[in-house]
Amino acid sequence: MKRDVIIACDFPSAEKTYEFLDKFTEEKPFVKIGMELFYGAGPEIVREIKKRGHKIFLDLKLHDIPNTVKKSMSVLSGLDVDICNLHAAGGVEMMKWAIEGLTRPDGTRPLLIAVTQLTSTSQEMMENELLINKPLDEVVMHYALNAKTAGLDGVVCSPLEASKVHQVCGDEFLTVTPGIRFADGEIGDQHRVTTPEKAKEIGSDFIVVGRPITAAEDPVSAYRRCMNEFV
Ligand code: C5P
C-alpha cells in the first residue's frame, strides 16, 4: 500500500461521523475507527463507511489468548477492513494465530499491525508496574521484531521511531504513526509530535491525524494540506 494520510474519526456517534465525512465531496480519505465509535455504533458503522468508498483502519488493539484473538480476527476480516491491529504484548503465538484468523478462504487478508508500547507508557511505569527493566526504545524495537517474526505487516509507533523500526525490521515493514501536528498548529495532549512533512522525511508509511483535521475550521483543506506535505 502506498503512503497515505489516515484521519482518526474520534467521534462519539455515527451521525457525527457521517456529518464529518459528508464534507469530503471530492476525495475519499482513509479513516481510522477506534474503540469508542465501534463500541457505540457497532459493526454497521464499518460496513456503511466502507460502502461509501473509504479505506478503513479498525483500531481495536486486540489482546487475549491466541484462540480468542484468532476467532475475533476472523470476524473483523469479514467486515472487509483494510488494516487492523493488536498488542504485541500478547506474544508471538497470539500474533501468528491472529494472522490465521484474518486470512480469508481466498488467501487475502487485511494488513495487520502491532502496538508495541503505548505512548502513554513511561520508562518509570514499565519498570515499576510491569517489571520490565530495559530501556523503552529497546522494548519497542524488540516487540516490533516479534511482530515481524510472527508475520505481521508493521507497527504503530511514534514518527520519531519510524526510521529505527525500518533499520531493525526492514524498509518493507510498515510504520503507522500518530502524533502529527502542523508546524503552526496546537499540540494539545500529545507530547512527541512532528509535522506531516517531517514524518515523510523520517520514513513513516502512514500518518494518523485526528484533531488537526477533525477540529479544523475547514477540515477538507486541512486534509489536503496534510496530503500535500506527506504524500
Ligand atoms: O487528535 P490526534 O491527532 O492527537 O489523534 C491521534 C489518534 O491516534 C487518536 O485516535 C489516538 O487515540 C491515536 N493514537 C495516538 N498515539 C498512539 C496510538 C494511537 O495518538 N500511540
PDB file of C-alpha atoms and ligand atoms in Angstrom:
ATOM      1  CA  MET A   1       0.000   0.000   0.000  1.00  0.00           C
ATOM      2  CA  LYS A   2       1.359   3.450  -0.805  1.00  0.00           C
ATOM      3  CA  ARG A   3       1.995   6.299   1.616  1.00  0.00           C
ATOM      4  CA  ASP A   4      -1.286   7.823   2.857  1.00  0.00           C
ATOM      5  CA  VAL A   5      -2.939  10.063   5.442  1.00  0.00           C
ATOM      6  CA  ILE A   6      -5.414   8.302   7.764  1.00  0.00           C
ATOM      7  CA  ILE A   7      -7.978  10.518   9.531  1.00  0.00           C
ATOM      8  CA  ALA A   8      -8.708   9.437  13.131  1.00  0.00           C
ATOM      9  CA  CYS A   9     -12.507   9.637  13.277  1.00  0.00           C
ATOM     10  CA  ASP A  10     -12.749  10.044  17.045  1.00  0.00           C
ATOM     11  CA  PHE A  11     -16.423  10.995  17.095  1.00  0.00           C
ATOM     12  CA  PRO A  12     -18.970   9.888  19.702  1.00  0.00           C
ATOM     13  CA  SER A  13     -21.669   8.756  17.253  1.00  0.00           C
ATOM     14  CA  ALA A  14     -22.350   7.529  13.747  1.00  0.00           C
ATOM     15  CA  GLU A  15     -24.290  10.730  12.954  1.00  0.00           C
ATOM     16  CA  LYS A  16     -21.331  12.965  13.861  1.00  0.00           C
ATOM     17  CA  THR A  17     -19.026  10.762  11.800  1.00  0.00           C
ATOM     18  CA  TYR A  18     -21.215  10.873   8.684  1.00  0.00           C
ATOM     19  CA  GLU A  19     -21.673  14.622   9.110  1.00  0.00           C
ATOM     20  CA  PHE A  20     -17.878  14.943   9.052  1.00  0.00           C
ATOM     21  CA  LEU A  21     -17.338  12.587   6.113  1.00  0.00           C
ATOM     22  CA  ASP A  22     -20.059  14.327   4.082  1.00  0.00           C
ATOM     23  CA  LYS A  23     -17.793  17.381   3.908  1.00  0.00           C
ATOM     24  CA  PHE A  24     -15.496  15.429   1.581  1.00  0.00           C
ATOM     25  CA  THR A  25     -17.168  15.619  -1.791  1.00  0.00           C
ATOM     26  CA  GLU A  26     -14.110  15.165  -3.996  1.00  0.00           C
ATOM     27  CA  GLU A  27     -11.933  12.699  -2.128  1.00  0.00           C
ATOM     28  CA  LYS A  28     -12.432   9.537  -0.059  1.00  0.00           C
ATOM     29  CA  PRO A  29      -9.943   9.728   2.812  1.00  0.00           C
ATOM     30  CA  PHE A  30      -8.588   6.625   4.555  1.00  0.00           C
ATOM     31  CA  VAL A  31     -10.227   6.652   8.019  1.00  0.00           C
ATOM     32  CA  LYS A  32      -9.410   5.173  11.424  1.00  0.00           C
ATOM     33  CA  ILE A  33     -12.272   3.864  13.532  1.00  0.00           C
ATOM     34  CA  GLY A  34     -11.384   3.380  17.186  1.00  0.00           C
ATOM     35  CA  MET A  35     -12.944   1.649  20.164  1.00  0.00           C
ATOM     36  CA  GLU A  36     -15.284   4.464  21.192  1.00  0.00           C
ATOM     37  CA  LEU A  37     -17.044   4.668  17.839  1.00  0.00           C
ATOM     38  CA  PHE A  38     -17.014   0.899  17.223  1.00  0.00           C
ATOM     39  CA  TYR A  39     -18.410   0.019  20.644  1.00  0.00           C
ATOM     40  CA  GLY A  40     -21.001   2.799  20.395  1.00  0.00           C
ATOM     41  CA  ALA A  41     -22.138   2.400  16.806  1.00  0.00           C
ATOM     42  CA  GLY A  42     -21.371  -1.296  16.245  1.00  0.00           C
ATOM     43  CA  PRO A  43     -20.042  -3.085  13.150  1.00  0.00           C
ATOM     44  CA  GLU A  44     -22.663  -1.378  10.983  1.00  0.00           C
ATOM     45  CA  ILE A  45     -20.564   1.797  11.001  1.00  0.00           C
ATOM     46  CA  VAL A  46     -17.715  -0.118   9.364  1.00  0.00           C
ATOM     47  CA  ARG A  47     -19.990  -1.521   6.661  1.00  0.00           C
ATOM     48  CA  GLU A  48     -21.516   1.901   5.963  1.00  0.00           C
ATOM     49  CA  ILE A  49     -18.182   3.763   5.729  1.00  0.00           C
ATOM     50  CA  LYS A  50     -16.817   1.001   3.523  1.00  0.00           C
ATOM     51  CA  LYS A  51     -19.906   1.276   1.306  1.00  0.00           C
ATOM     52  CA  ARG A  52     -19.171   4.998   0.968  1.00  0.00           C
ATOM     53  CA  GLY A  53     -15.828   4.061  -0.572  1.00  0.00           C
ATOM     54  CA  HIS A  54     -13.338   4.739   2.235  1.00  0.00           C
ATOM     55  CA  LYS A  55     -10.453   2.522   3.280  1.00  0.00           C
ATOM     56  CA  ILE A  56     -10.635   1.657   6.987  1.00  0.00           C
ATOM     57  CA  PHE A  57      -8.072   1.119   9.736  1.00  0.00           C
ATOM     58  CA  LEU A  58     -10.028  -0.572  12.551  1.00  0.00           C
ATOM     59  CA  ASP A  59      -8.081   0.315  15.687  1.00  0.00           C
ATOM     60  CA  LEU A  60      -9.358  -2.182  18.292  1.00  0.00           C
ATOM     61  CA  LYS A  61      -5.955  -3.333  19.683  1.00  0.00           C
ATOM     62  CA  LEU A  62      -6.826  -6.966  20.424  1.00  0.00           C
ATOM     63  CA  HIS A  63      -5.007  -8.698  23.297  1.00  0.00           C
ATOM     64  CA  ASP A  64      -6.228 -12.104  24.564  1.00  0.00           C
ATOM     65  CA  ILE A  65      -5.388 -15.800  24.343  1.00  0.00           C
ATOM     66  CA  PRO A  66      -4.432 -16.930  20.810  1.00  0.00           C
ATOM     67  CA  ASN A  67      -7.671 -18.811  20.134  1.00  0.00           C
ATOM     68  CA  THR A  68      -9.919 -15.883  21.102  1.00  0.00           C
ATOM     69  CA  VAL A  69      -7.863 -13.433  19.046  1.00  0.00           C
ATOM     70  CA  LYS A  70      -7.907 -15.768  16.046  1.00  0.00           C
ATOM     71  CA  LYS A  71     -11.696 -16.118  16.105  1.00  0.00           C
ATOM     72  CA  SER A  72     -12.242 -12.391  16.642  1.00  0.00           C
ATOM     73  CA  MET A  73      -9.875 -11.510  13.793  1.00  0.00           C
ATOM     74  CA  SER A  74     -11.851 -13.800  11.544  1.00  0.00           C
ATOM     75  CA  VAL A  75     -14.979 -11.714  12.290  1.00  0.00           C
ATOM     76  CA  LEU A  76     -13.104  -8.456  11.568  1.00  0.00           C
ATOM     77  CA  SER A  77     -11.772  -9.857   8.316  1.00  0.00           C
ATOM     78  CA  GLY A  78     -15.375 -10.493   7.249  1.00  0.00           C
ATOM     79  CA  LEU A  79     -16.045  -6.759   7.742  1.00  0.00           C
ATOM     80  CA  ASP A  80     -13.596  -6.126   4.895  1.00  0.00           C
ATOM     81  CA  VAL A  81     -11.422  -3.600   6.750  1.00  0.00           C
ATOM     82  CA  ASP A  82      -8.046  -2.652   5.264  1.00  0.00           C
ATOM     83  CA  ILE A  83      -5.888  -2.529   8.405  1.00  0.00           C
ATOM     84  CA  CYS A  84      -6.473  -3.890  11.910  1.00  0.00           C
ATOM     85  CA  ASN A  85      -4.247  -4.201  14.945  1.00  0.00           C
ATOM     86  CA  LEU A  86      -3.366  -5.968  18.197  1.00  0.00           C
ATOM     87  CA  HIS A  87      -0.991  -5.612  21.149  1.00  0.00           C
ATOM     88  CA  ALA A  88       2.425  -7.174  20.523  1.00  0.00           C
ATOM     89  CA  ALA A  89       2.489  -7.810  24.300  1.00  0.00           C
ATOM     90  CA  GLY A  90       0.158 -10.764  23.620  1.00  0.00           C
ATOM     91  CA  GLY A  91       3.182 -12.628  22.258  1.00  0.00           C
ATOM     92  CA  VAL A  92       4.386 -14.186  19.003  1.00  0.00           C
ATOM     93  CA  GLU A  93       1.992 -17.142  19.198  1.00  0.00           C
ATOM     94  CA  MET A  94      -1.030 -14.865  19.614  1.00  0.00           C
ATOM     95  CA  MET A  95       0.119 -12.773  16.635  1.00  0.00           C
ATOM     96  CA  LYS A  96       0.561 -15.872  14.437  1.00  0.00           C
ATOM     97  CA  TRP A  97      -2.927 -17.104  15.305  1.00  0.00           C
ATOM     98  CA  ALA A  98      -4.289 -13.614  14.579  1.00  0.00           C
ATOM     99  CA  ILE A  99      -2.967 -13.825  11.024  1.00  0.00           C
ATOM    100  CA  GLU A 100      -4.562 -17.244  10.585  1.00  0.00           C
ATOM    101  CA  GLY A 101      -7.887 -15.819  11.734  1.00  0.00           C
ATOM    102  CA  LEU A 102      -7.629 -12.823   9.432  1.00  0.00           C
ATOM    103  CA  THR A 103      -6.792 -14.815   6.318  1.00  0.00           C
ATOM    104  CA  ARG A 104      -9.865 -15.336   4.160  1.00  0.00           C
ATOM    105  CA  PRO A 105     -10.554 -18.602   2.280  1.00  0.00           C
ATOM    106  CA  ASP A 106      -9.196 -16.998  -0.927  1.00  0.00           C
ATOM    107  CA  GLY A 107      -5.867 -16.218   0.802  1.00  0.00           C
ATOM    108  CA  THR A 108      -6.376 -12.438   1.045  1.00  0.00           C
ATOM    109  CA  ARG A 109      -6.408 -10.573   4.364  1.00  0.00           C
ATOM    110  CA  PRO A 110      -6.364  -7.050   5.818  1.00  0.00           C
ATOM    111  CA  LEU A 111      -2.961  -5.685   6.833  1.00  0.00           C
ATOM    112  CA  LEU A 112      -2.171  -6.475  10.464  1.00  0.00           C
ATOM    113  CA  ILE A 113      -0.035  -4.155  12.575  1.00  0.00           C
ATOM    114  CA  ALA A 114       1.032  -4.248  16.221  1.00  0.00           C
ATOM    115  CA  VAL A 115       1.004  -1.726  19.023  1.00  0.00           C
ATOM    116  CA  THR A 116       4.387  -2.024  20.756  1.00  0.00           C
ATOM    117  CA  GLN A 117       4.347   0.018  23.964  1.00  0.00           C
ATOM    118  CA  LEU A 118       1.608   2.625  24.183  1.00  0.00           C
ATOM    119  CA  THR A 119       2.916   6.178  24.037  1.00  0.00           C
ATOM    120  CA  SER A 120       1.246   6.688  27.427  1.00  0.00           C
ATOM    121  CA  THR A 121       3.688   4.158  28.944  1.00  0.00           C
ATOM    122  CA  SER A 122       6.744   5.760  30.556  1.00  0.00           C
ATOM    123  CA  GLN A 123      10.068   4.163  31.445  1.00  0.00           C
ATOM    124  CA  GLU A 124       9.150   4.507  35.105  1.00  0.00           C
ATOM    125  CA  MET A 125       5.736   2.872  34.729  1.00  0.00           C
ATOM    126  CA  MET A 126       7.248   0.000  32.730  1.00  0.00           C
ATOM    127  CA  GLU A 127       9.833  -0.680  35.432  1.00  0.00           C
ATOM    128  CA  ASN A 128       7.628  -0.217  38.491  1.00  0.00           C
ATOM    129  CA  GLU A 129       4.338  -1.696  37.300  1.00  0.00           C
ATOM    130  CA  LEU A 130       5.258  -4.120  34.519  1.00  0.00           C
ATOM    131  CA  LEU A 131       8.658  -5.105  35.986  1.00  0.00           C
ATOM    132  CA  ILE A 132      10.372  -4.619  32.605  1.00  0.00           C
ATOM    133  CA  ASN A 133      13.874  -3.359  33.345  1.00  0.00           C
ATOM    134  CA  LYS A 134      15.031  -2.416  29.846  1.00  0.00           C
ATOM    135  CA  PRO A 135      15.194   0.912  28.044  1.00  0.00           C
ATOM    136  CA  LEU A 136      11.808   1.745  26.495  1.00  0.00           C
ATOM    137  CA  ASP A 137      13.153   2.076  22.954  1.00  0.00           C
ATOM    138  CA  GLU A 138      14.817  -1.357  23.223  1.00  0.00           C
ATOM    139  CA  VAL A 139      11.462  -2.831  24.301  1.00  0.00           C
ATOM    140  CA  VAL A 140       9.681  -1.105  21.394  1.00  0.00           C
ATOM    141  CA  MET A 141      12.204  -2.473  18.857  1.00  0.00           C
ATOM    142  CA  HIS A 142      12.072  -5.953  20.386  1.00  0.00           C
ATOM    143  CA  TYR A 143       8.258  -6.014  20.182  1.00  0.00           C
ATOM    144  CA  ALA A 144       8.489  -4.775  16.578  1.00  0.00           C
ATOM    145  CA  LEU A 145      10.854  -7.644  15.755  1.00  0.00           C
ATOM    146  CA  ASN A 146       8.471 -10.110  17.442  1.00  0.00           C
ATOM    147  CA  ALA A 147       5.678  -8.756  15.253  1.00  0.00           C
ATOM    148  CA  LYS A 148       7.843  -9.238  12.188  1.00  0.00           C
ATOM    149  CA  THR A 149       8.746 -12.781  13.249  1.00  0.00           C
ATOM    150  CA  ALA A 150       5.043 -13.599  13.594  1.00  0.00           C
ATOM    151  CA  GLY A 151       4.482 -12.377  10.014  1.00  0.00           C
ATOM    152  CA  LEU A 152       2.767  -9.058  10.751  1.00  0.00           C
ATOM    153  CA  ASP A 153       2.990  -6.167   8.310  1.00  0.00           C
ATOM    154  CA  GLY A 154       4.138  -3.381  10.624  1.00  0.00           C
ATOM    155  CA  VAL A 155       3.702  -1.428  13.835  1.00  0.00           C
ATOM    156  CA  VAL A 156       2.025   1.659  15.212  1.00  0.00           C
ATOM    157  CA  CYS A 157       4.797   3.881  16.533  1.00  0.00           C
ATOM    158  CA  SER A 158       5.878   7.456  17.072  1.00  0.00           C
ATOM    159  CA  PRO A 159       7.039   9.094  13.831  1.00  0.00           C
ATOM    160  CA  LEU A 160      10.304   9.714  15.667  1.00  0.00           C
ATOM    161  CA  GLU A 161      10.791   5.916  15.931  1.00  0.00           C
ATOM    162  CA  ALA A 162       9.908   5.170  12.298  1.00  0.00           C
ATOM    163  CA  SER A 163      13.411   5.207  10.849  1.00  0.00           C
ATOM    164  CA  LYS A 164      14.795   2.997  13.637  1.00  0.00           C
ATOM    165  CA  VAL A 165      11.942   0.499  13.116  1.00  0.00           C
ATOM    166  CA  HIS A 166      12.822   0.398   9.409  1.00  0.00           C
ATOM    167  CA  GLN A 167      16.504  -0.139  10.249  1.00  0.00           C
ATOM    168  CA  VAL A 168      15.655  -3.017  12.582  1.00  0.00           C
ATOM    169  CA  CYS A 169      12.767  -4.634  10.691  1.00  0.00           C
ATOM    170  CA  GLY A 170      13.432  -3.593   7.082  1.00  0.00           C
ATOM    171  CA  ASP A 171      12.024  -0.949   4.732  1.00  0.00           C
ATOM    172  CA  GLU A 172       9.010  -3.057   3.786  1.00  0.00           C
ATOM    173  CA  PHE A 173       7.813  -3.257   7.400  1.00  0.00           C
ATOM    174  CA  LEU A 174       5.109  -0.581   7.749  1.00  0.00           C
ATOM    175  CA  THR A 175       5.206   2.261  10.253  1.00  0.00           C
ATOM    176  CA  VAL A 176       1.851   3.840  11.074  1.00  0.00           C
ATOM    177  CA  THR A 177       2.398   6.983  13.091  1.00  0.00           C
ATOM    178  CA  PRO A 178       0.070   9.207  15.150  1.00  0.00           C
ATOM    179  CA  GLY A 179       1.352  12.310  16.959  1.00  0.00           C
ATOM    180  CA  ILE A 180       1.151  14.599  13.914  1.00  0.00           C
ATOM    181  CA  ARG A 181       0.733  18.360  14.137  1.00  0.00           C
ATOM    182  CA  PHE A 182       1.100  21.218  11.655  1.00  0.00           C
ATOM    183  CA  ALA A 183       4.099  23.479  12.315  1.00  0.00           C
ATOM    184  CA  ASP A 184       1.729  26.336  13.201  1.00  0.00           C
ATOM    185  CA  GLY A 185      -0.899  24.176  14.977  1.00  0.00           C
ATOM    186  CA  GLU A 186      -1.819  23.349  18.575  1.00  0.00           C
ATOM    187  CA  ILE A 187      -0.135  20.355  20.228  1.00  0.00           C
ATOM    188  CA  GLY A 188      -2.926  19.548  22.735  1.00  0.00           C
ATOM    189  CA  ASP A 189      -2.284  16.463  24.893  1.00  0.00           C
ATOM    190  CA  GLN A 190       0.310  14.868  22.587  1.00  0.00           C
ATOM    191  CA  HIS A 191       3.957  15.066  23.647  1.00  0.00           C
ATOM    192  CA  ARG A 192       6.343  13.912  20.958  1.00  0.00           C
ATOM    193  CA  VAL A 193       4.841  15.354  17.796  1.00  0.00           C
ATOM    194  CA  THR A 194       6.077  16.062  14.306  1.00  0.00           C
ATOM    195  CA  THR A 195       4.722  17.629  11.102  1.00  0.00           C
ATOM    196  CA  PRO A 196       3.435  15.629   8.104  1.00  0.00           C
ATOM    197  CA  GLU A 197       6.423  16.858   6.093  1.00  0.00           C
ATOM    198  CA  LYS A 198       8.935  15.741   8.723  1.00  0.00           C
ATOM    199  CA  ALA A 199       7.139  12.372   9.131  1.00  0.00           C
ATOM    200  CA  LYS A 200       7.641  11.797   5.412  1.00  0.00           C
ATOM    201  CA  GLU A 201      11.340  12.647   5.735  1.00  0.00           C
ATOM    202  CA  ILE A 202      11.755  10.201   8.640  1.00  0.00           C
ATOM    203  CA  GLY A 203      10.038   7.476   6.642  1.00  0.00           C
ATOM    204  CA  SER A 204       6.511   6.984   8.056  1.00  0.00           C
ATOM    205  CA  ASP A 205       4.342   4.928   5.716  1.00  0.00           C
ATOM    206  CA  PHE A 206       1.014   6.179   7.079  1.00  0.00           C
ATOM    207  CA  ILE A 207       0.306   9.137   9.342  1.00  0.00           C
ATOM    208  CA  VAL A 208      -2.751   9.064  11.606  1.00  0.00           C
ATOM    209  CA  VAL A 209      -4.137  12.573  12.022  1.00  0.00           C
ATOM    210  CA  GLY A 210      -7.055  13.431  14.293  1.00  0.00           C
ATOM    211  CA  ARG A 211      -7.744  16.888  15.676  1.00  0.00           C
ATOM    212  CA  PRO A 212      -5.547  18.882  13.238  1.00  0.00           C
ATOM    213  CA  ILE A 213      -8.161  17.805  10.639  1.00  0.00           C
ATOM    214  CA  THR A 214     -11.334  16.970  12.617  1.00  0.00           C
ATOM    215  CA  ALA A 215     -11.228  20.135  14.746  1.00  0.00           C
ATOM    216  CA  ALA A 216     -10.089  22.435  11.931  1.00  0.00           C
ATOM    217  CA  GLU A 217     -12.374  25.219  10.754  1.00  0.00           C
ATOM    218  CA  ASP A 218     -12.092  23.767   7.265  1.00  0.00           C
ATOM    219  CA  PRO A 219     -11.359  20.029   7.589  1.00  0.00           C
ATOM    220  CA  VAL A 220     -11.162  19.451   3.845  1.00  0.00           C
ATOM    221  CA  SER A 221      -8.377  21.995   3.349  1.00  0.00           C
ATOM    222  CA  ALA A 222      -6.578  20.711   6.471  1.00  0.00           C
ATOM    223  CA  TYR A 223      -6.718  17.204   4.978  1.00  0.00           C
ATOM    224  CA  ARG A 224      -5.420  18.497   1.629  1.00  0.00           C
ATOM    225  CA  ARG A 225      -2.593  20.297   3.414  1.00  0.00           C
ATOM    226  CA  CYS A 226      -1.616  17.011   5.098  1.00  0.00           C
ATOM    227  CA  MET A 227      -1.747  15.154   1.786  1.00  0.00           C
ATOM    228  CA  ASN A 228       0.369  17.834   0.086  1.00  0.00           C
ATOM    229  CA  GLU A 229       3.005  17.745   2.815  1.00  0.00           C
ATOM    230  CA  PHE A 230       3.100  13.975   3.259  1.00  0.00           C
ATOM    231  CA  VAL A 231       2.204  12.144   0.050  1.00  0.00           C
TER     232      VAL A 231
HETATM  233  O1  C5P B   1      -6.185  14.075  17.549  1.00  0.00           O
HETATM  234  P1  C5P B   1      -4.867  13.381  17.367  1.00  0.00           P
HETATM  235  O2  C5P B   1      -4.177  13.712  16.062  1.00  0.00           O
HETATM  236  O3  C5P B   1      -3.957  13.519  18.570  1.00  0.00           O
HETATM  237  O4  C5P B   1      -5.292  11.833  17.269  1.00  0.00           O
HETATM  238  C1  C5P B   1      -4.361  10.782  17.185  1.00  0.00           C
HETATM  239  C2  C5P B   1      -5.080   9.474  17.100  1.00  0.00           C
HETATM  240  O5  C5P B   1      -4.109   8.431  17.154  1.00  0.00           O
HETATM  241  C3  C5P B   1      -6.060   9.192  18.235  1.00  0.00           C
HETATM  242  O6  C5P B   1      -7.113   8.388  17.709  1.00  0.00           O
HETATM  243  C4  C5P B   1      -5.235   8.419  19.223  1.00  0.00           C
HETATM  244  O7  C5P B   1      -6.005   7.575  20.020  1.00  0.00           O
HETATM  245  C5  C5P B   1      -4.332   7.608  18.292  1.00  0.00           C
HETATM  246  N1  C5P B   1      -3.080   7.149  18.893  1.00  0.00           N
HETATM  247  C6  C5P B   1      -2.128   8.007  19.422  1.00  0.00           C
HETATM  248  N2  C5P B   1      -0.968   7.510  19.965  1.00  0.00           N
HETATM  249  C7  C5P B   1      -0.746   6.186  19.982  1.00  0.00           C
HETATM  250  C8  C5P B   1      -1.681   5.297  19.447  1.00  0.00           C
HETATM  251  C9  C5P B   1      -2.852   5.825  18.910  1.00  0.00           C
HETATM  252  O8  C5P B   1      -2.309   9.218  19.402  1.00  0.00           O
HETATM  253  N3  C5P B   1       0.392   5.722  20.458  1.00  0.00           N
END
